[in-house]
PDB file of C-alpha atoms and ligand atoms in Angstrom:
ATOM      1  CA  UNK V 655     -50.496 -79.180 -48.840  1.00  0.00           C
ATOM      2  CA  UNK V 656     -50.662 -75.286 -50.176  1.00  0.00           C
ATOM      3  CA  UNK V 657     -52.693 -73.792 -52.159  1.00  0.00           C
ATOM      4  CA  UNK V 658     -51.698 -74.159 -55.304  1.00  0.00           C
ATOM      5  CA  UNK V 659     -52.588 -72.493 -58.768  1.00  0.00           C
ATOM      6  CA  UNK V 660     -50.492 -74.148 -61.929  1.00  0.00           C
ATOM      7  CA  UNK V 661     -50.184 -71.409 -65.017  1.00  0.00           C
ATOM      8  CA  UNK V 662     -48.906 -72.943 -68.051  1.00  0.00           C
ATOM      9  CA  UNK V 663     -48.485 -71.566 -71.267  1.00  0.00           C
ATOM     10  CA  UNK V 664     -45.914 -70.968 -74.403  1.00  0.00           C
ATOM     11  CA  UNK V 665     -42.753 -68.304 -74.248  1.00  0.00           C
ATOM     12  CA  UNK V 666     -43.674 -64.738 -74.112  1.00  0.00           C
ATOM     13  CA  UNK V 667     -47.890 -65.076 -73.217  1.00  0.00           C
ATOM     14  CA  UNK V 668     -47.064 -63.333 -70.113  1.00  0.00           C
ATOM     15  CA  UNK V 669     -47.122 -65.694 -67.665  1.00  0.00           C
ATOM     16  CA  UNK V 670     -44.615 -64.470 -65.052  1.00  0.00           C
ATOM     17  CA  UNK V 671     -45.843 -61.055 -64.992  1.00  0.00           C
ATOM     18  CA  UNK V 672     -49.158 -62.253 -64.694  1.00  0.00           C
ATOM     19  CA  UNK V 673     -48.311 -64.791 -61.972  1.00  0.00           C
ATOM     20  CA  UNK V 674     -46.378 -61.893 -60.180  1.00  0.00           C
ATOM     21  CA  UNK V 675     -49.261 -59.710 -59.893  1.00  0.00           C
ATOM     22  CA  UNK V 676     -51.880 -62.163 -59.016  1.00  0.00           C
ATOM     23  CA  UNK V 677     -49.195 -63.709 -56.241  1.00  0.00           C
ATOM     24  CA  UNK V 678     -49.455 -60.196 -54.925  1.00  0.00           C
ATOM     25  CA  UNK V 679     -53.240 -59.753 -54.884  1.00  0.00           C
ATOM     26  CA  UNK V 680     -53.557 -63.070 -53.492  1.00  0.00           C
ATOM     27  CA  UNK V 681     -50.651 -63.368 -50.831  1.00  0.00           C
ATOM     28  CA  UNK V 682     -49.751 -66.398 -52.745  1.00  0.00           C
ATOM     29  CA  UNK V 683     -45.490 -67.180 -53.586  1.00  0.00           C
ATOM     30  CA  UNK V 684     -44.507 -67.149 -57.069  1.00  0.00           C
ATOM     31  CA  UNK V 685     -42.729 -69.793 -58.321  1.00  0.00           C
ATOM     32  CA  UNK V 686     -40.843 -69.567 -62.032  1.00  0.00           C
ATOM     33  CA  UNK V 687     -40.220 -73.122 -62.894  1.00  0.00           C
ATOM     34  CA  UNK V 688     -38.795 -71.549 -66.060  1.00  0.00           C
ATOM     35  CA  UNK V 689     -36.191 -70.070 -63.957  1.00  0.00           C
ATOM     36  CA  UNK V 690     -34.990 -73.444 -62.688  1.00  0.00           C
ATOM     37  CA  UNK V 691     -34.295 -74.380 -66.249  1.00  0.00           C
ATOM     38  CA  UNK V 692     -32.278 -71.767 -67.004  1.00  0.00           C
ATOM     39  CA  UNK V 693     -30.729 -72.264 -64.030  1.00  0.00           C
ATOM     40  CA  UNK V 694     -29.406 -75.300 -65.150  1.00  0.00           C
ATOM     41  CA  UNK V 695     -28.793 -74.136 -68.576  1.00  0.00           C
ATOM     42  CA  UNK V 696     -26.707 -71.376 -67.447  1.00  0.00           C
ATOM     43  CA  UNK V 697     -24.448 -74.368 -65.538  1.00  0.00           C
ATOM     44  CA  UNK V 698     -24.128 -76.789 -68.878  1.00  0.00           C
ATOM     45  CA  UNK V 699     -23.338 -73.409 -70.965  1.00  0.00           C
ATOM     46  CA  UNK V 700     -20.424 -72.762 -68.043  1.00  0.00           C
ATOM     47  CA  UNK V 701     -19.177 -76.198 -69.056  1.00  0.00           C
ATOM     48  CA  UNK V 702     -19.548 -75.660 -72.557  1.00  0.00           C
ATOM     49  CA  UNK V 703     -21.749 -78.181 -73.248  1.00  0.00           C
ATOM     50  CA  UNK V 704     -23.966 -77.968 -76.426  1.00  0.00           C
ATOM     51  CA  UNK V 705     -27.648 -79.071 -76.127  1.00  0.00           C
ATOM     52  CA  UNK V 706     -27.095 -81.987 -78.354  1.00  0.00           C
ATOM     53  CA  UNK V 707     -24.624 -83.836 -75.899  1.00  0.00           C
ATOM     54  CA  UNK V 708     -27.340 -85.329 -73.988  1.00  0.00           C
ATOM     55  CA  UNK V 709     -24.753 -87.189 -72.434  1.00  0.00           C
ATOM     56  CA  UNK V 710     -22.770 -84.849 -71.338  1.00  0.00           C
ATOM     57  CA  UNK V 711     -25.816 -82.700 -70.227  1.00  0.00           C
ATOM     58  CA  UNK V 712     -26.827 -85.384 -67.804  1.00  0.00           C
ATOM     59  CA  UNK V 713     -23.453 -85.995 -66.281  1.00  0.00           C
ATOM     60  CA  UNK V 714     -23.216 -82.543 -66.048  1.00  0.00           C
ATOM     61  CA  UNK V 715     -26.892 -82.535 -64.155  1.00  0.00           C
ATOM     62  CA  UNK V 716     -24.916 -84.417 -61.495  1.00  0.00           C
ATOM     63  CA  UNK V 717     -22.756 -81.123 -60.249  1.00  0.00           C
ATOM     64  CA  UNK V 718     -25.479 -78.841 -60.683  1.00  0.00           C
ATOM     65  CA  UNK V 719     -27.185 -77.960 -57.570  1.00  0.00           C
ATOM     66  CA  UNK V 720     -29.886 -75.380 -58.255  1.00  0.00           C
ATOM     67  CA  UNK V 721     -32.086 -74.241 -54.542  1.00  0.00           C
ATOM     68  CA  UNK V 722     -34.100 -71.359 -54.568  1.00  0.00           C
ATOM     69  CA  UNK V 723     -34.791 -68.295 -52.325  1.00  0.00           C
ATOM     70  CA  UNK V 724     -37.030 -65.142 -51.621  1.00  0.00           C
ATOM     71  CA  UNK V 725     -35.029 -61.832 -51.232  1.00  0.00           C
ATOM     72  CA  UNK V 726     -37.672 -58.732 -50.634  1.00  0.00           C
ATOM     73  CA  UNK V 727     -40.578 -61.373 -52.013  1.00  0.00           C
ATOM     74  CA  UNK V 728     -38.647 -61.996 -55.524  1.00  0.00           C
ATOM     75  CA  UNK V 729     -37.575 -65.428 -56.055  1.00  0.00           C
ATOM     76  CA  UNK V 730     -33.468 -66.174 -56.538  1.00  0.00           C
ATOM     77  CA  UNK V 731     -31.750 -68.475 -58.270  1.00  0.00           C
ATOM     78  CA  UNK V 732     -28.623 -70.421 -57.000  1.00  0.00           C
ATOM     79  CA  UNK V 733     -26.101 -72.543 -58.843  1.00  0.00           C
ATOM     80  CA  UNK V 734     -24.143 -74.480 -56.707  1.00  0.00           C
ATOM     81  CA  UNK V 735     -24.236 -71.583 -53.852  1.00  0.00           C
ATOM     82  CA  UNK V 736     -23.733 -68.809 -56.456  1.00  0.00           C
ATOM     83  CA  UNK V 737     -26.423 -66.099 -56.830  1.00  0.00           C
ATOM     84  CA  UNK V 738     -27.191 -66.281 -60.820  1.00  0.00           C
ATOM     85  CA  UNK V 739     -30.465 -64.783 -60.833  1.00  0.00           C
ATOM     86  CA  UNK V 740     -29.334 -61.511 -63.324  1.00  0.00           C
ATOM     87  CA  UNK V 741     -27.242 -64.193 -65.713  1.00  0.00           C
ATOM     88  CA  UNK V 742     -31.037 -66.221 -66.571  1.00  0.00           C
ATOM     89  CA  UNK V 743     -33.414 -63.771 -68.686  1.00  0.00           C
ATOM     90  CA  UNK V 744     -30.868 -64.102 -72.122  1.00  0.00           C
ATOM     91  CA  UNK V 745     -31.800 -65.637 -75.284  1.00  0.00           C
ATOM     92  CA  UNK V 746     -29.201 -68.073 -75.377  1.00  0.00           C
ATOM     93  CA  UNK V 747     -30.291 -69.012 -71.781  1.00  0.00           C
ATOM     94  CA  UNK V 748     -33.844 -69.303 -72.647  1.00  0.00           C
ATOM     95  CA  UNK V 749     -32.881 -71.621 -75.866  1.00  0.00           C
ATOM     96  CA  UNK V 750     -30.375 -73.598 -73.920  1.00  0.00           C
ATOM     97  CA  UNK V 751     -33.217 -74.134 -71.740  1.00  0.00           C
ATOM     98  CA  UNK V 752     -35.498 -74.790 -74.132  1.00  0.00           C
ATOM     99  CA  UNK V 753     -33.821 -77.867 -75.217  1.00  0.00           C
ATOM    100  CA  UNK V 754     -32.465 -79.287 -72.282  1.00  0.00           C
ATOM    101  CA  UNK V 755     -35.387 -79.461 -70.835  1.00  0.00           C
ATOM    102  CA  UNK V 756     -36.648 -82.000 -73.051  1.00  0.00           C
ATOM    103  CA  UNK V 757     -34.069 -84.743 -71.574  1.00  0.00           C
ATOM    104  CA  UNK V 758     -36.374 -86.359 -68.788  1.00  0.00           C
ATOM    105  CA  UNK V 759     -33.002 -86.441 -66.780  1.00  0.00           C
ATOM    106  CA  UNK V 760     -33.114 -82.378 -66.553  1.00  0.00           C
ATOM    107  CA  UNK V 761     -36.566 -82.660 -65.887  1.00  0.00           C
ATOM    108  CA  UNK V 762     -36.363 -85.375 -62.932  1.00  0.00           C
ATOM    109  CA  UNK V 763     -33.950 -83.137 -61.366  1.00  0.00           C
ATOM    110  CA  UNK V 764     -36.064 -80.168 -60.893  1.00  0.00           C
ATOM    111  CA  UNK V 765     -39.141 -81.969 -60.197  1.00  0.00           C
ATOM    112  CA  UNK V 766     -38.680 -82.758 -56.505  1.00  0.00           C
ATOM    113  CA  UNK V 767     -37.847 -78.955 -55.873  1.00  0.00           C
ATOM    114  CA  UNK V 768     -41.113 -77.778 -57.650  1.00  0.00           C
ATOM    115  CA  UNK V 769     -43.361 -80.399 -55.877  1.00  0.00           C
ATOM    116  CA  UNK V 770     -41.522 -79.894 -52.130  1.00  0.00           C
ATOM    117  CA  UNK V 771     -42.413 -75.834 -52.914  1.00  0.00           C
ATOM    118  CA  UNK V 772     -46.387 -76.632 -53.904  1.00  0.00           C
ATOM    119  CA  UNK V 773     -46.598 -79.100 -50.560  1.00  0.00           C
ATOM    120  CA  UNK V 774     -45.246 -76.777 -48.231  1.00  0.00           C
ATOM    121  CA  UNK V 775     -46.641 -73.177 -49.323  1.00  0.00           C
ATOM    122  CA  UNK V 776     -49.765 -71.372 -51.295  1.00  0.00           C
ATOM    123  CA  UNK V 777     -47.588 -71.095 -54.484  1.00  0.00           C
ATOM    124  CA  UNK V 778     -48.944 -69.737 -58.088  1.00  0.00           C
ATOM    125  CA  UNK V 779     -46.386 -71.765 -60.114  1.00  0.00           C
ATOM    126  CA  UNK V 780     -45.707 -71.327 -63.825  1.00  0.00           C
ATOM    127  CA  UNK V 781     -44.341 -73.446 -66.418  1.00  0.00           C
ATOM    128  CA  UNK V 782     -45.304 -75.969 -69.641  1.00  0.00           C
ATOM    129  CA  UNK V 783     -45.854 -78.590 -67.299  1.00  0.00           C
ATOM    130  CA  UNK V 784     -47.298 -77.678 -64.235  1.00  0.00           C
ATOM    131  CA  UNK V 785     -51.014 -78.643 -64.491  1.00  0.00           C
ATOM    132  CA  UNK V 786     -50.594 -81.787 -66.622  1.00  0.00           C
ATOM    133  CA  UNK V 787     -47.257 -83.443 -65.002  1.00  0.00           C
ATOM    134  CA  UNK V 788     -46.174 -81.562 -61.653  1.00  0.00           C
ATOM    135  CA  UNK V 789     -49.055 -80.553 -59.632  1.00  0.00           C
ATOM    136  CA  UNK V 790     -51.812 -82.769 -61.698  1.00  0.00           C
ATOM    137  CA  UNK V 791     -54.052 -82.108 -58.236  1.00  0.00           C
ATOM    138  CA  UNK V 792     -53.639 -78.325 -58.165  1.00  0.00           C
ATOM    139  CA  UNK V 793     -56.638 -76.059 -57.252  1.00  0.00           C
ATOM    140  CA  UNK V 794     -56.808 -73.892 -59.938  1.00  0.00           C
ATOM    141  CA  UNK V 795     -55.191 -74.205 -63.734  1.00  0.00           C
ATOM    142  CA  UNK V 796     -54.467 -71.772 -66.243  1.00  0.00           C
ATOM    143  CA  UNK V 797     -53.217 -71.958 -69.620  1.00  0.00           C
ATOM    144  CA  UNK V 798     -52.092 -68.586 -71.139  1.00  0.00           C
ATOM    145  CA  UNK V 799     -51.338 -68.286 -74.393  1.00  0.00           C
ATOM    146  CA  UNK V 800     -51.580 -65.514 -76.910  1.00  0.00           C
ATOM    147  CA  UNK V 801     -50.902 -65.467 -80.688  1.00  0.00           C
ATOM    148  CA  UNK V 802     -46.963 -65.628 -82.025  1.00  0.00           C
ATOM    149  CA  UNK V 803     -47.119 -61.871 -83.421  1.00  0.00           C
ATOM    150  CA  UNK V 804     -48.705 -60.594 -80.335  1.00  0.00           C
ATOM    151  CA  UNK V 805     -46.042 -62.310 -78.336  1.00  0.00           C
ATOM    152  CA  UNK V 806     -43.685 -61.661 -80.359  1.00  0.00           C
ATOM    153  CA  UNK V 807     -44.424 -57.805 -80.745  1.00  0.00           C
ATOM    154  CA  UNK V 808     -44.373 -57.905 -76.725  1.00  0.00           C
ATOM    155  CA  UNK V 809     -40.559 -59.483 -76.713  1.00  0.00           C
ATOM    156  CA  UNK V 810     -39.339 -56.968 -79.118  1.00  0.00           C
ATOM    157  CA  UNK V 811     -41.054 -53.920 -77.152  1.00  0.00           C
ATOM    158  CA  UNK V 812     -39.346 -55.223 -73.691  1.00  0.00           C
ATOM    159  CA  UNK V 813     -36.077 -55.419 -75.490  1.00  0.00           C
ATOM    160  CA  UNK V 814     -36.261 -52.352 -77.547  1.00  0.00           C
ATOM    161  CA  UNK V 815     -36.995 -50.504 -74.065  1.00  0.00           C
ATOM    162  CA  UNK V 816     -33.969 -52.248 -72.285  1.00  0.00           C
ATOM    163  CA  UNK V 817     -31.765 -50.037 -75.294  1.00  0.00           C
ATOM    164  CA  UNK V 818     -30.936 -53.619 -76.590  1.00  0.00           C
ATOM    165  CA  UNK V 819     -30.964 -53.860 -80.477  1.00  0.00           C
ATOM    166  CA  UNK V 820     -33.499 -56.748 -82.248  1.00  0.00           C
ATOM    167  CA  UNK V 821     -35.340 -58.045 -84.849  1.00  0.00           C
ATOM    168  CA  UNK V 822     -38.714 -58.111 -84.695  1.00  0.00           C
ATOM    169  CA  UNK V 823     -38.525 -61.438 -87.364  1.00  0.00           C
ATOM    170  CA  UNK V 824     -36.062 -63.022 -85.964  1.00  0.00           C
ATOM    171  CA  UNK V 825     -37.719 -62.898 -82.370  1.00  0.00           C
ATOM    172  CA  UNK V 826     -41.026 -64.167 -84.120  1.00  0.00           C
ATOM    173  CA  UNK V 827     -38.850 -67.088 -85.948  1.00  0.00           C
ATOM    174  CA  UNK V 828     -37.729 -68.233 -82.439  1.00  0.00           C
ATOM    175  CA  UNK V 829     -40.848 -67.930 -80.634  1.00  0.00           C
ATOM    176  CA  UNK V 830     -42.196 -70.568 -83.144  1.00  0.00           C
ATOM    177  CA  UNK V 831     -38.866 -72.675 -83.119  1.00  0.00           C
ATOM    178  CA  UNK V 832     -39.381 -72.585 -78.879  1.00  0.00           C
ATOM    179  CA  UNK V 833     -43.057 -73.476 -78.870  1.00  0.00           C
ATOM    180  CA  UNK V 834     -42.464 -76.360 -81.663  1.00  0.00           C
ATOM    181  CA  UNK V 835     -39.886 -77.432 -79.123  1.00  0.00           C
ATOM    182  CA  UNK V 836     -41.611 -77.274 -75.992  1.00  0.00           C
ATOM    183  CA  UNK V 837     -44.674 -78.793 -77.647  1.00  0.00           C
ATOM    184  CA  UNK V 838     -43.017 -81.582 -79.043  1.00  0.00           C
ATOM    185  CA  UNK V 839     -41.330 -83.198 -76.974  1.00  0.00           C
ATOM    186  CA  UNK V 840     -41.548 -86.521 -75.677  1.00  0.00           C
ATOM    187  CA  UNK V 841     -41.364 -86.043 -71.467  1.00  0.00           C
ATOM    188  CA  UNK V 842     -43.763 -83.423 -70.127  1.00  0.00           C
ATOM    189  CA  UNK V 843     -44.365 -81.496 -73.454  1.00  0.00           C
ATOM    190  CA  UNK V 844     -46.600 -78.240 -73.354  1.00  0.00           C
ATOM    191  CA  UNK V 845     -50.102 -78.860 -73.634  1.00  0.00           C
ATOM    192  CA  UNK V 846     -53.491 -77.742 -71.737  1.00  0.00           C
ATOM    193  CA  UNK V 847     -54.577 -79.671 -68.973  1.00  0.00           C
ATOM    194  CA  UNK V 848     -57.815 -81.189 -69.505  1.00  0.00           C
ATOM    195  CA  UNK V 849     -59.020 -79.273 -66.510  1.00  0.00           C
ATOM    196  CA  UNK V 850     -57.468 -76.335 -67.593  1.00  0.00           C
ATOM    197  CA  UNK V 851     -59.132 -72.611 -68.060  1.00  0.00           C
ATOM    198  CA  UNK V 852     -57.650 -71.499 -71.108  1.00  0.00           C
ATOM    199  CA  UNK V 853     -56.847 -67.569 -71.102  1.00  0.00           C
ATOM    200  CA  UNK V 854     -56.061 -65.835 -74.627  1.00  0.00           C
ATOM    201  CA  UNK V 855     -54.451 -62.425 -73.905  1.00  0.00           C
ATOM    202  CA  UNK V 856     -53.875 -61.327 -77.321  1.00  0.00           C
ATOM    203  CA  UNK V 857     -57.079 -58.772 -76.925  1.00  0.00           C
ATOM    204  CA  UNK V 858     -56.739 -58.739 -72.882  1.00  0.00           C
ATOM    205  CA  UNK V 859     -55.094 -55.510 -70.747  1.00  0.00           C
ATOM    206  CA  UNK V 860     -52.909 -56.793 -68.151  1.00  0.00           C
ATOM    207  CA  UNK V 861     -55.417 -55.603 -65.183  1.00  0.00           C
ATOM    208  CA  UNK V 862     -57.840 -57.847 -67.508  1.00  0.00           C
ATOM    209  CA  UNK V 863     -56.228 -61.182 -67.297  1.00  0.00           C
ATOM    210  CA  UNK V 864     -54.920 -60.605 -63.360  1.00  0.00           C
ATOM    211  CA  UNK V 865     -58.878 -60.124 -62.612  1.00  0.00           C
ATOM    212  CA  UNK V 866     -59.682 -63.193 -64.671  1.00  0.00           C
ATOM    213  CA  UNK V 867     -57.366 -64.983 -63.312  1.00  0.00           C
ATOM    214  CA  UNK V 868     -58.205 -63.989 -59.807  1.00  0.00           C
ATOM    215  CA  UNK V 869     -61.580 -64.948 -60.175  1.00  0.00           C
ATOM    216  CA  UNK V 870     -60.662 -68.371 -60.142  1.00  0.00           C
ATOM    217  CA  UNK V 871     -58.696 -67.796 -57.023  1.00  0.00           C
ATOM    218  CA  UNK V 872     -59.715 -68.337 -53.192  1.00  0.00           C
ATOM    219  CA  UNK V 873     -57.391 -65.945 -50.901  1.00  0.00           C
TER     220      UNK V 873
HETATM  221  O1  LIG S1020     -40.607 -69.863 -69.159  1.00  0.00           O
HETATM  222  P1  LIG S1020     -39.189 -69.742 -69.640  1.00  0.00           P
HETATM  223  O2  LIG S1020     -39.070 -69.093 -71.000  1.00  0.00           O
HETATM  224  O3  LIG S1020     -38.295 -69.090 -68.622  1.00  0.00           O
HETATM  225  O4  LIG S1020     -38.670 -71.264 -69.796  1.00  0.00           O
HETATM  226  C1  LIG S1020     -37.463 -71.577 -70.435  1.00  0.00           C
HETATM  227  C2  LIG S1020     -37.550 -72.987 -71.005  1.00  0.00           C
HETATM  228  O5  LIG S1020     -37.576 -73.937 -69.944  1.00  0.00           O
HETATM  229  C3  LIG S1020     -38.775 -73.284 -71.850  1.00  0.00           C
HETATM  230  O6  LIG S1020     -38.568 -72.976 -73.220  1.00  0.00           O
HETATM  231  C4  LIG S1020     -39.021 -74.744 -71.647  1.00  0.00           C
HETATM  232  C5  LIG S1020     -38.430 -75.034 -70.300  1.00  0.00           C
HETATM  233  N1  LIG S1020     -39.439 -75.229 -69.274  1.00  0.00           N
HETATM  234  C6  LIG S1020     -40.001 -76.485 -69.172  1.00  0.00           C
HETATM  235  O7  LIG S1020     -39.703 -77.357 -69.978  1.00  0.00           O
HETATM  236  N2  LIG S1020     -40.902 -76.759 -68.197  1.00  0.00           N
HETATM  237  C7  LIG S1020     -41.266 -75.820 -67.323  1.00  0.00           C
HETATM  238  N3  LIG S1020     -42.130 -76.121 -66.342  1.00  0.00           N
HETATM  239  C8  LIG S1020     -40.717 -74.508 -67.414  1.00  0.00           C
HETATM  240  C9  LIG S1020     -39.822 -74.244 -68.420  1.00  0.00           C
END
């Protein structure tokens, strides 16, 4: 068994940079579970499958085989052999994602990979689920969250800078549609562990909350 630090937390609190840096500092592999999801979302929106087909979504989880690999320390996505890594950070992924994941088919599918990951390598793995349903018996547990117009704000900054063009409302509106989702559901929803350290970086620098979170940290 690895190491293995579980960081959960709603969209936009930051988790994968934060996870990114502290993997660094700590020698530890990142793991986006997030990524998987999106993964798969990318291969029902291929099929043109609308999130409200569940049946079709989980016939559809039967062709999908999502792996995962490390190119110069970053983690890739496959679908089905295909590289789709720069197709997963779009809205519509994220929302496809959002509420696919809460069929416990989609879920099932991924969990295997996460846990295999966690067993055989010091991973700091993110996620809504990762200290309360996929690594209950991790070492360390974080939940990150920050307030909707702080994460929101962050969103529209990142896009703003990438020359795309938003709304800072809109991207507010579906931060609280996501977390009402990924909170809600039946299978796995978002919560705290019990166990959990909970980390608000509304007021926090980045350097801040990698220290913090470090100091929980052996490595
Ligand atoms: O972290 P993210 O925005 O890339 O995740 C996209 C969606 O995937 C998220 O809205 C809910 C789902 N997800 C999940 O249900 N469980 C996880 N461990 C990770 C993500």
């Amino acid at each position: 068994m690895g190491y293995n630090v579980a960081i959960d937390g709603p969209a936009g609190a930051g988790k994968s940079t934060i996870a990114k840096l502290v993997a660094k500092e700590k020698g530890y592999i990142y793991v986006d579970t997030g990524a998987m999801y999106r993964g798969l979302a990318i291969h029902f929106l291929k099929k043109g499958i609308r999130p409200e087909e569940t049946e079709k979504v989980i016939e559809a989880c039967g062709d999908a085989e999502v792996t995962i690999a490390y190119e110069n320390g970053e983690q890739q996505i496959y679908l089905n052999g295909e590289n789709i890594t720069s197709m997963l950070r779009t809205e519509e992924a994220g929302n496809m994602a959002s509420k696919t994941s809460a069929i416990p088919e989609v879920r099932e599918k991924l969990l295997e990979l996460q846990r295999g990951l966690a067993r055989a390598k010091d991973v700091i793995m993110d996620g809504r689920d990762i200290g309360t349903n996929v690594l209950p018996d991790a070492d360390v547990k974080i939940y990150l969250t920050a307030s909707v117009e702080t994460r929101a704000k962050r969103r529209y900054n990142e896009l703003t800078e990438k020359g795309e063009h938003c709304d800072y409302e809109e991207i507010a509106r579906d931060i609280q549609e996501r977390d009402a989702r990924d909170m809600n559901r039946e299978t796995a929803p978002l919560r705290q562990a019990e166990d959990a350290v909970l980390v608000d970086s509304s007021n926090m620098t980045i350097e801040e909350v990698v220290s913090t979170i470090c100091s929980y940290c052996i490595g």
